[in-house]
Structures are given as C-alpha cells and as structure tokens.
Amino acid sequence: MNKCGKMMMALLAAFAVCFSLAGCSLQDKIKEYSSNKEQCYLNTENVTQFSYKGNDYIILEDTVSNGGLGEWVGYIRQLTAIDEAGKVLLQENVESATFHTLADLAEKAPEAAYIIPFLNVYAAPNADTYLIVDVNGEYHKAITHEKLKDTDIVFDFKETKQSINGSFEVNPANATQLLCDGTVYQVTSDVVSNDDLGRYIDILAESVTFDTETKIPFSKEDLNKIDWNGENAGQGREQWFYTDVYEIYGTDTTEAVAVKVNNSYHIAKRQ
C-alpha cells in the first residue's frame, strides 16, 4: 500500500525565520522561537480534530492564503501516519524528520494509507471565531464543535495525495523510472527549483540501490551477499533516495512531474 503524505516545503518555509537567529542549532532556534506558543495535540482517533488550550477544534476544507494568517499562537509539528479511517497510527516530530524518518514511519505502520505533516497553528486575523492550522502545505480553518454548521465541510485528508488519480512507485525493472496508472516517467538529470514546484502529489519514501548499467534494483539478499570470489568486481552500483513528488508549474502532470532524488528535485518525463 502506498504511504502518502507531504513533505516539506511548508515545513522549511515555516521555520526559515529561525535561521536568522544566530548562535545555536536549528532545533534550539525552533524551541526558542516557539517557547511562548501553545502545544496542540491531534485527536488520535480522528485526524480532522485537534486540541488547543483545552478546547477541541475541527479542521475544515476551507483554506486561506498566507496573507490571511493572524498571529502564530500554537503548534502541532507532527508527521503523522494515518489509516483509511482517519485514525493516527504513528507520529514523529517534524523538527527532526528526515528521509529515514519517513521510511521508518512507513515501515513501522505498514497499514498506513497517508503520511501527512501538521505544522503551526495561527489565530484568525481580526477575529476569534476560528483558528488556522498548517496541514500539508495549506492553511485550513478550524472551528470548535459548537460552531460547526451543516454547510461546513470537514477536512478531507484522503484528498491530500490527489493530483494524479493513482500513486507513484519505482519501476521494479528500472530504478530510474516511476510508474503511475500505467504511465512510465523517466527521471532526468534536469532539476527544478522549489519556486517551480506546484501542488504536492505523493511521497515514495524509498531507497533504491541499482546496477548502473542495467538500472535493475538489487534485492536485499543481493545487497547482503559478501562477494568472496570477486565475481562482482567492477560492477557499478548507485543509490537513490526517493522522497516526494510535485507538479511542475506550467506543466501538465500527465507530461512531467518533479521528484526529489538525493535532495534535488528532478524532472521525470512521461515516456
């Protein structure tokens, strides 16, 4: 089952201000900068809800732009593995999250259908009727239960991976290619900047070691074998760390997408 979620442009943007505080590590800067903020907690039985100062809030589909944020008042900052019903299976602190954290999260919760980051919580500008929570790179309104109306639409966590109908996977016959809905995407050496990234699509969280000539991935058994006789001498090996997949601004996803490989976003073109 595919392990979906989003990482991490929004996280980097949310914490970029911390780099301007000199003299300590990034995590120290984050802790110092957020020391007066309220820690919020996800409802582990229903990921569309969280608590803030003892009150329960429901996350809505309704979103605001970056300019629609009020004061930063709290934080969740958890990378969450979620099942199809919206139950939180596992959480990891996003401050220390890495590619390996994503892979571990997927491995520890194999029944997870989605991996989604929940970041900071903001007040509404010039109002106290709702909060705003940063989920998967979008700013969603959140209201208390008593304010929920029949016309309100609750946050649909199942849509967080929807840009292309299917999910991406590494081609088992060619580690430099991705497969999605029967389409083959060839990963190229061309890279794009973060500014060229569009909507988040999927996350792979997969490390692949492959033969540089045949592009066929090595199995775990192959990687664990000791070449006592030197039979594989001269055999080239390459390792790619696949993480998230994004749209490219101005490019249809049926033609090309951006995939993060070894910390750079490469263009993957339809074959």
Coordinates of C-alpha atoms in Angstrom, one line a residue:
M1 CA 0.0 0.0 0.0
N2 CA 1.3 3.4 -0.9
K3 CA 2.4 5.7 2.0
C4 CA 1.3 9.1 1.2
G5 CA 1.7 12.5 2.7
K6 CA 3.6 15.6 2.1
M7 CA 7.0 16.9 2.9
M8 CA 8.5 19.5 3.4
M9 CA 8.4 22.8 1.6
A10 CA 5.9 24.2 4.0
L11 CA 8.0 23.0 6.9
L12 CA 11.0 24.8 5.6
A13 CA 9.1 27.9 5.0
A14 CA 7.6 27.8 8.4
F15 CA 11.0 27.6 10.1
A16 CA 13.0 29.7 7.7
V17 CA 12.9 32.6 10.1
C18 CA 14.8 30.6 12.7
F19 CA 17.9 30.7 10.6
S20 CA 18.2 34.4 11.3
L21 CA 18.7 33.8 15.0
A22 CA 22.4 33.2 15.3
G23 CA 24.4 31.2 17.8
C24 CA 22.6 27.9 18.2
S25 CA 21.4 24.8 16.3
L26 CA 18.3 24.8 14.2
Q27 CA 16.4 22.8 16.7
D28 CA 17.5 25.2 19.5
K29 CA 16.3 28.1 17.4
I30 CA 13.0 26.5 16.8
K31 CA 12.5 25.8 20.5
E32 CA 13.5 29.3 21.5
Y33 CA 11.3 30.9 18.8
S34 CA 8.2 28.8 19.8
S35 CA 8.8 28.8 23.5
N36 CA 5.7 31.0 24.2
K37 CA 3.4 29.1 21.8
E38 CA 0.8 26.6 22.8
Q39 CA 1.4 23.0 22.1
C40 CA -1.6 21.4 20.3
Y41 CA -2.5 17.8 20.1
L42 CA -4.1 15.8 17.3
N43 CA -7.1 13.6 18.1
T44 CA -5.5 10.1 17.6
E45 CA -8.9 8.6 16.7
N46 CA -9.8 11.3 14.2
V47 CA -7.1 13.3 12.4
T48 CA -9.5 16.0 11.4
Q49 CA -9.5 17.3 15.0
F50 CA -7.0 18.7 17.5
S51 CA -7.0 20.4 20.8
Y52 CA -5.8 24.0 21.6
K53 CA -5.8 25.3 25.2
G54 CA -8.2 22.6 26.3
N55 CA -10.7 23.2 23.5
D56 CA -11.3 20.7 20.7
Y57 CA -11.3 22.1 17.1
I58 CA -12.4 20.6 13.8
I59 CA -10.3 21.2 10.8
L60 CA -12.3 22.4 7.7
E61 CA -11.6 22.1 4.0
D62 CA -11.9 25.9 3.9
T63 CA -8.4 27.4 3.4
V64 CA -6.8 30.9 3.5
S65 CA -3.8 32.3 1.8
N66 CA -0.5 33.1 3.6
G67 CA -1.7 36.7 3.8
G68 CA -4.8 35.6 5.7
L69 CA -2.9 34.4 8.7
G70 CA -3.2 36.1 12.1
E71 CA -0.8 35.7 15.0
W72 CA 1.1 32.5 15.4
V73 CA -0.3 31.0 18.6
G74 CA 0.5 27.3 18.7
Y75 CA 2.0 24.3 17.0
I76 CA 1.4 20.6 16.3
R77 CA 4.5 19.9 14.3
Q78 CA 3.9 16.2 13.9
L79 CA 4.5 13.9 10.9
T80 CA 1.5 11.5 11.1
A81 CA 0.9 8.1 9.6
I82 CA -2.9 7.7 9.1
D83 CA -5.1 4.8 8.1
E84 CA -8.1 5.0 5.7
A85 CA -10.5 5.8 8.5
G86 CA -8.5 8.8 9.7
K87 CA -7.0 7.2 12.8
V88 CA -3.5 8.3 13.7
L89 CA -1.3 5.2 13.8
L90 CA 2.1 6.8 14.5
Q91 CA 3.5 10.3 14.9
E92 CA 7.1 11.7 14.6
N93 CA 8.3 15.2 15.5
V94 CA 8.8 17.1 12.2
E95 CA 11.7 19.1 13.7
S96 CA 13.9 16.1 13.4
A97 CA 12.2 14.4 10.5
T98 CA 14.5 13.1 7.7
F99 CA 14.1 10.8 4.7
H100 CA 15.0 7.9 7.0
T101 CA 12.2 9.1 9.4
L102 CA 9.7 8.9 6.6
A103 CA 10.9 5.4 5.5
D104 CA 10.8 4.2 9.2
L105 CA 7.4 5.7 9.6
A106 CA 6.1 3.8 6.6
E107 CA 7.8 0.6 7.8
K108 CA 6.5 0.9 11.4
A109 CA 3.0 1.5 10.2
P110 CA 2.6 -0.7 7.1
E111 CA -1.2 -0.3 7.3
A112 CA -1.0 3.5 6.9
A113 CA -2.6 5.0 3.9
Y114 CA -1.4 8.5 4.3
I115 CA 1.6 10.3 5.8
I116 CA 0.8 14.0 6.5
P117 CA 2.6 16.8 8.3
F118 CA 0.6 19.1 10.7
L119 CA 2.6 22.2 11.5
N120 CA 1.8 25.6 13.1
V121 CA -1.5 27.0 14.4
Y122 CA -2.5 30.6 13.8
A123 CA -5.2 32.9 15.1
A124 CA -7.6 34.4 12.6
P125 CA -6.8 38.0 11.7
N126 CA -9.1 40.5 13.4
A127 CA -11.4 37.7 14.7
D128 CA -11.6 35.0 17.4
T129 CA -14.2 32.8 15.6
Y130 CA -11.7 30.3 14.2
L131 CA -8.1 29.1 14.2
I132 CA -5.9 28.3 11.2
V133 CA -3.7 25.2 11.0
D134 CA -1.0 24.4 8.5
V135 CA -1.7 21.0 7.1
N136 CA 0.2 19.5 4.1
G137 CA 1.2 22.9 2.9
E138 CA -2.2 24.6 3.1
Y139 CA -3.8 26.8 5.7
H140 CA -7.0 25.3 6.9
K141 CA -9.6 27.0 9.1
A142 CA -10.5 25.2 12.3
I143 CA -13.5 25.8 14.5
T144 CA -14.9 24.4 17.8
H145 CA -17.7 21.8 17.7
E146 CA -20.4 24.1 18.7
K147 CA -19.7 26.4 15.8
L148 CA -19.8 23.7 13.2
K149 CA -22.7 24.2 10.8
D150 CA -24.4 21.8 8.4
T151 CA -22.9 23.7 5.5
D152 CA -19.3 23.3 6.8
I153 CA -17.1 20.7 5.0
V154 CA -14.7 18.9 7.3
F155 CA -11.0 18.5 6.1
D156 CA -10.8 15.5 3.7
F157 CA -7.4 14.0 4.5
K158 CA -7.9 11.5 1.7
E159 CA -7.5 14.2 -0.9
T160 CA -4.1 15.2 0.3
K161 CA -2.5 12.9 -2.3
Q162 CA -4.9 13.7 -5.1
S163 CA -3.4 15.4 -8.1
I164 CA -3.0 12.4 -10.2
N165 CA -5.6 9.7 -9.7
G166 CA -3.1 7.0 -8.9
S167 CA 0.0 6.7 -6.8
F168 CA 3.7 6.6 -7.8
E169 CA 6.1 3.7 -7.4
V170 CA 9.6 3.0 -8.5
N171 CA 9.7 0.8 -11.6
P172 CA 11.0 -2.7 -10.4
A173 CA 12.6 -3.2 -13.8
N174 CA 14.3 0.2 -13.9
A175 CA 15.1 2.1 -10.8
T176 CA 15.5 5.4 -12.7
Q177 CA 11.8 5.3 -13.7
L178 CA 8.5 5.9 -11.9
L179 CA 5.2 4.2 -12.6
C180 CA 1.7 5.7 -12.2
D181 CA -1.6 4.5 -13.6
G182 CA 0.3 2.5 -16.3
T183 CA 2.4 5.6 -17.3
V184 CA 6.2 5.4 -17.2
Y185 CA 8.1 8.5 -16.1
Q186 CA 11.8 8.7 -16.8
V187 CA 13.8 10.6 -14.2
T188 CA 16.1 13.0 -15.9
S189 CA 19.2 14.9 -14.9
D190 CA 17.3 18.2 -15.3
V191 CA 16.4 19.8 -11.9
V192 CA 13.9 22.4 -10.9
S193 CA 14.0 24.9 -8.0
N194 CA 11.5 25.0 -5.2
D195 CA 9.9 28.1 -6.8
D196 CA 8.9 25.9 -9.8
L197 CA 7.1 23.4 -7.7
G198 CA 3.4 23.2 -7.9
R199 CA 0.9 21.1 -5.9
Y200 CA 2.1 18.2 -3.8
I201 CA 1.2 14.8 -5.3
D202 CA 2.7 11.9 -3.5
I203 CA 5.5 10.6 -1.4
L204 CA 7.6 7.5 -2.1
A205 CA 10.0 7.3 1.0
E206 CA 12.1 4.7 -0.7
S207 CA 15.8 4.0 -1.0
V208 CA 16.9 2.1 -4.1
T209 CA 20.3 0.6 -4.9
F210 CA 20.7 -0.5 -8.5
D211 CA 23.1 -1.6 -11.2
T212 CA 24.3 1.4 -13.0
E213 CA 24.4 -0.4 -16.4
T214 CA 21.1 -2.4 -16.3
K215 CA 19.3 0.0 -13.9
I216 CA 17.8 -3.1 -12.2
P217 CA 17.4 -2.7 -8.4
F218 CA 19.3 -5.0 -6.2
S219 CA 17.3 -7.2 -3.8
K220 CA 18.1 -7.1 -0.1
E221 CA 19.6 -10.6 -0.5
D222 CA 21.9 -9.3 -3.2
L223 CA 23.0 -6.4 -1.1
N224 CA 23.7 -8.6 1.9
K225 CA 25.8 -11.1 0.0
I226 CA 29.6 -10.9 0.5
D227 CA 31.4 -11.2 -2.8
W228 CA 34.1 -13.6 -1.5
N229 CA 35.2 -14.6 -5.0
G230 CA 35.3 -11.1 -6.5
E231 CA 32.7 -12.1 -9.1
N232 CA 31.1 -8.7 -8.9
A233 CA 34.3 -6.7 -9.1
G234 CA 33.9 -3.7 -11.2
Q235 CA 30.1 -3.8 -11.0
G236 CA 28.7 -0.3 -10.7
R237 CA 26.2 0.5 -8.0
E238 CA 24.2 3.6 -7.4
Q239 CA 21.8 4.5 -4.6
W240 CA 18.9 6.9 -5.0
F241 CA 16.7 8.2 -2.2
Y242 CA 13.3 8.9 -3.5
T243 CA 11.0 11.2 -1.4
D244 CA 8.2 13.4 -2.6
V245 CA 6.6 14.1 -5.9
Y246 CA 5.2 17.5 -7.0
E247 CA 3.6 19.1 -10.0
I248 CA 5.7 21.5 -12.0
Y249 CA 4.2 24.9 -12.6
G250 CA 3.0 25.3 -16.1
T251 CA 3.4 21.6 -16.9
D252 CA 0.6 19.1 -17.1
T253 CA 1.2 16.2 -14.7
T254 CA 0.5 13.7 -17.5
E255 CA 3.6 15.0 -19.2
A256 CA 6.1 15.5 -16.4
V257 CA 6.4 15.8 -12.6
A258 CA 9.2 16.8 -10.2
V259 CA 10.5 14.0 -7.9
K260 CA 13.0 14.6 -5.1
V261 CA 16.0 12.3 -5.6
N262 CA 19.0 12.6 -3.3
N263 CA 17.9 16.1 -2.1
S264 CA 17.3 17.6 -5.5
Y265 CA 14.0 17.9 -7.5
H266 CA 14.5 16.2 -10.8
I267 CA 12.1 16.3 -13.8
A268 CA 10.5 13.0 -14.5
K269 CA 9.1 12.9 -18.1
R270 CA 6.4 10.7 -19.5
Q271 CA 7.8 8.1 -21.9

